[in-house]
Coordinates of C-alpha atoms in Angstrom, one line a residue:
X1 CA -5.5 21.1 113.3
X2 CA -9.2 21.6 112.5
X3 CA -10.8 24.9 111.3
X4 CA -12.5 26.9 114.0
X5 CA -16.3 27.1 114.3
X6 CA -16.2 30.6 112.9
X7 CA -14.2 29.6 109.8
X8 CA -15.7 28.4 106.5
X9 CA -16.8 24.7 106.8
X10 CA -15.5 23.9 103.3
X11 CA -11.9 24.4 104.6
X12 CA -9.8 21.3 105.0
X13 CA -6.6 21.1 107.1
X14 CA -3.3 20.0 105.6
X15 CA -0.3 19.3 107.8
X16 CA 3.1 18.0 106.7
X17 CA 6.1 18.0 109.1
X18 CA 9.8 17.3 108.6
X19 CA 13.3 18.7 108.2
X20 CA 14.1 21.0 105.2
X21 CA 17.8 20.0 105.0
X22 CA 17.0 16.4 104.5
X23 CA 14.3 17.1 101.9
X24 CA 11.4 17.0 104.3
X25 CA 9.2 20.1 104.4
X26 CA 6.9 21.5 107.1
X27 CA 3.6 22.4 105.5
X28 CA 0.7 23.7 107.5
X29 CA -2.2 25.6 105.9
X30 CA -5.8 25.2 104.9
X31 CA -7.1 24.1 101.5
X32 CA -10.4 25.3 100.3
X33 CA -12.7 22.8 98.7
X34 CA -13.5 23.5 95.1
X35 CA -16.9 24.9 94.4
X36 CA -19.0 22.9 91.9
X37 CA -20.4 25.1 89.2
X38 CA -23.8 24.1 87.9
X39 CA -23.7 23.0 84.3
X40 CA -26.2 24.0 81.6
X41 CA -27.7 21.1 79.7
X42 CA -28.4 21.8 76.0
X43 CA -31.4 20.1 74.5
X44 CA -31.0 19.5 70.8
X45 CA -33.8 19.7 68.3
X46 CA -35.1 16.5 66.7
X47 CA -33.0 15.0 63.9
X48 CA -34.7 15.5 60.5
X49 CA -36.4 12.4 59.1
X50 CA -34.6 12.7 55.7
X51 CA -30.9 11.6 55.8
X52 CA -28.3 14.2 55.0
X53 CA -25.5 12.9 52.8
X54 CA -22.3 14.9 52.6
X55 CA -20.5 15.3 50.3
X56 CA -22.6 14.8 47.3
X57 CA -21.4 12.8 44.3
X58 CA -23.0 11.8 41.1
X59 CA -22.0 9.5 38.3
X60 CA -20.9 11.2 35.1
X61 CA -23.5 10.7 32.4
X62 CA -21.0 11.0 29.5
X63 CA -17.3 10.0 29.2
X64 CA -17.4 6.9 31.5
X65 CA -14.1 5.2 32.1
X66 CA -14.1 1.4 31.9
X67 CA -12.2 -1.0 34.2
X68 CA -11.5 -3.5 31.4
X69 CA -9.9 -0.8 29.3
X70 CA -7.9 0.4 32.2
X71 CA -6.6 -3.1 32.9
X72 CA -5.7 -3.6 29.2
X73 CA -3.8 -0.4 29.2
X74 CA -2.2 -1.3 32.5
X75 CA -1.1 -4.7 31.2
X76 CA 0.4 -3.7 27.9
X77 CA 1.5 -0.1 28.4
X78 CA 1.3 0.4 32.2
X79 CA 5.0 0.5 32.6
X80 CA 4.8 3.8 30.7
X81 CA 1.9 5.1 32.8
X82 CA -0.7 5.1 30.0
X83 CA -3.4 3.7 32.2
X84 CA -2.8 6.7 34.6
X85 CA -3.2 9.1 31.7
X86 CA -6.4 7.3 30.8
X87 CA -7.7 7.9 34.3
X88 CA -6.6 11.6 34.3
X89 CA -3.7 11.1 36.7
X90 CA -1.4 13.1 34.5
X91 CA 1.4 13.9 37.1
X92 CA 1.7 10.3 38.2
X93 CA 1.5 9.2 34.6
X94 CA 4.5 11.4 33.9
X95 CA 6.3 10.0 36.9
X96 CA 5.6 6.4 35.6
X97 CA 6.8 7.4 32.2
X98 CA 10.1 8.7 33.5
X99 CA 10.8 5.9 36.0
X100 CA 9.3 3.0 34.0
X101 CA 6.3 2.5 36.4
X102 CA 8.3 3.4 39.5
X103 CA 10.8 0.6 38.6
X104 CA 7.9 -1.9 38.1
X105 CA 6.8 -1.6 41.7
X106 CA 4.1 1.0 41.1
X107 CA 3.0 -0.9 38.0
X108 CA 2.4 -4.0 40.1
X109 CA 0.6 -2.0 42.9
X110 CA -1.8 -0.5 40.4
X111 CA -3.1 -4.0 39.7
X112 CA -5.1 -3.6 43.0
X113 CA -5.7 0.1 42.7
X114 CA -7.3 0.3 39.3
X115 CA -11.0 -0.5 40.3
X116 CA -10.9 2.3 42.9
X117 CA -9.3 4.7 40.5
X118 CA -11.9 4.0 37.8
X119 CA -14.7 4.4 40.3
X120 CA -13.3 7.7 41.6
X121 CA -12.9 9.0 38.1
X122 CA -16.5 8.1 37.2
X123 CA -17.8 10.1 40.2
X124 CA -18.3 13.8 40.0
X125 CA -18.5 16.2 43.0
X126 CA -21.6 18.3 43.2
X127 CA -21.6 21.5 45.2

């Protein structure tokens, strides 16, 4: 079944036949084609020549933490969390103190985490 000559040319015919009791459905009506809406293209301004770095960090000028000191504290007193106190991680230091370095597992994991913790502690966020 095709649309008549006086109907909208964007109409399409849809015909389905069958028996309702057996799960087949008779379907006969027209579907309208979707209208495509024009899209607006946004032109962005040029990127500034100077790079923008977010967030801003700067190295502390005073009170620098040292990786060697952190490793010495970790090796001798790390089971009690002293290296965590040195790096201003007081809550985790208390947890290490109460659980003997998370039963030794946390103490061993800190072997690999100390350089990053020292670097993070030596950086200061600037607003």
